[in-house]
């Protein structure tokens, strides 16, 4: 019976209820239940913590930022002179109160006869304003250009830092993130953090400078009007703090929802053959649309909180302007103020409230980007795969013999959630593999073959015991150095979106075309490659979609051959090959295996008869080991598996013969 899928309205109602009931550090984020479960352990960092982390990102860029803020300060303060021109023109040029005679004596002496000529004075004031404007524009453009350059540099540096950290996360953490979710963090979250340079530093600095400068001018004009302006400040603080507490967690949830949507879309298109095979196009489309509806409801919630504050300021500014006009009008009527004073103060009041309104209006982008920064920090705080130690050594391939020793190794996968007891996958596995030996791992599915190879490749560390390479614990070898000694060919081949030659030379980017062709020839891949439309320069599409399963596997084998590893791991490397291709490649593989330590996983036991050591695994333990002849003579589990496959092969042959006769 199909599971009933809840509507986006129901999910959003539950989301609102959980947000209201739980404290911020326990609030649920994301669209799907799995994302919600993962996010319960996350918390929203306070603004101060985020500001400190952002300041750390600016290390090395602070001098140019200081210079940009300095030019911004100069341009902003110069700009404060522009509204004063209205008072000067009204009081000293257009009216007789106080008139030209009221010009201060030093200024009048500098102006000379222009001080008594209103037309000349008007031109002087206009010229001064134009000069101030030109200086303001030059300083402003210089600072803004360098801040923009710094933003792009910071964006690239942070994306690189996040990417470098993400590729060193444990595999189980990467699988939890999903490819679409990781791309969302890299593209949107890490990219948006750099925008904080403008929204949280540059623009607020200009607003604060303009605010302080305007308050000084207002105090000079009329201290009573200044007190009226100060009455607005507490209202700003209260509304802004309320907004921050409400809106940033919602924006973080929106980003989590977007990551889940990206991950689902990536997964759906990656498995499009399965989607179409089971006729699930409408189901996947409905799931995608439902998740977008849920995110849209979250965005509406954030939109309403933003609009409420905008409404407050749309009312507040006209009220303040009306108050100034009433107070100033009475002052003009009773002779305590001039018309120029009232006009200048009205302009400066708008200059006072304008930056505050701008800060409130830009708070949406600030909190949105801070939410993304919060998620970036979550990712950067994830433990990397293996921490390097000061004493770790670097090995050169030429001096590595290739002896692999496994001593009392045990392993259990990390629990999926708190309270789960991890199940042991490997138990007390011990094995000594001399250099150049081929070890075949056989057993039923789930016996631990692939897990054993993953530990040898150091995709994870054993929970108990250790693995030695030439007598040295592999945990004492630099990870990059150790991995450079490995070659891995898996059953589920992964190829990159590029040319055939680029995929073969992936582990050895500097290889010549001749080396690439020799590796392809050794993998019996040269014939089909030369038949492609552009040969080795043919683009094979994402995950090698333009190649068949057997062709992809031969390219992967050629990639391993070109890498020339000291330790080779073949996980069902010939499973997708037809009989003819397998026969062609088997001789090449035997030459490849002869000179290096190799671990081969194979379900078809006929392909591993010539292995030096055959290890039979069952429920995570080694139950038998030896050569093919030794194990057959012993009559144990290996012989049972061999007989089962021989019987199945004979049965299949009889079925084919019957079908042919019919």
XYZ file of C-alpha atoms in Angstrom, residues 53 60 105 112 124 147 192 214 230 254 272 293 299 314 332 351 354 358 378 390 462 465 474 483 486 490 502 654:
28
model
C 34.223 34.292 12.157
C 45.178 39.520 4.824
C 33.203 88.133 8.285
C 34.965 90.068 -1.556
C 29.700 80.558 -6.081
C 35.475 46.614 -2.024
C 26.657 34.592 -0.562
C 23.906 64.288 10.520
C 17.079 60.680 19.352
C 14.880 28.151 3.582
C 16.321 8.815 -14.721
C 5.570 24.738 -2.333
C 9.742 32.421 1.940
C 6.979 53.990 5.850
C 9.610 80.685 11.877
C 19.362 61.967 5.869
C 17.355 57.291 5.432
C 18.310 51.420 4.440
C 28.557 23.811 10.106
C 53.464 15.659 12.614
C 39.439 0.000 11.396
C 43.560 -3.782 14.879
C 49.213 3.019 7.177
C 46.574 6.959 -1.887
C 46.669 2.730 -4.994
C 35.022 -0.831 -8.999
C 41.117 12.754 -19.941
C 20.668 -26.784 -20.403
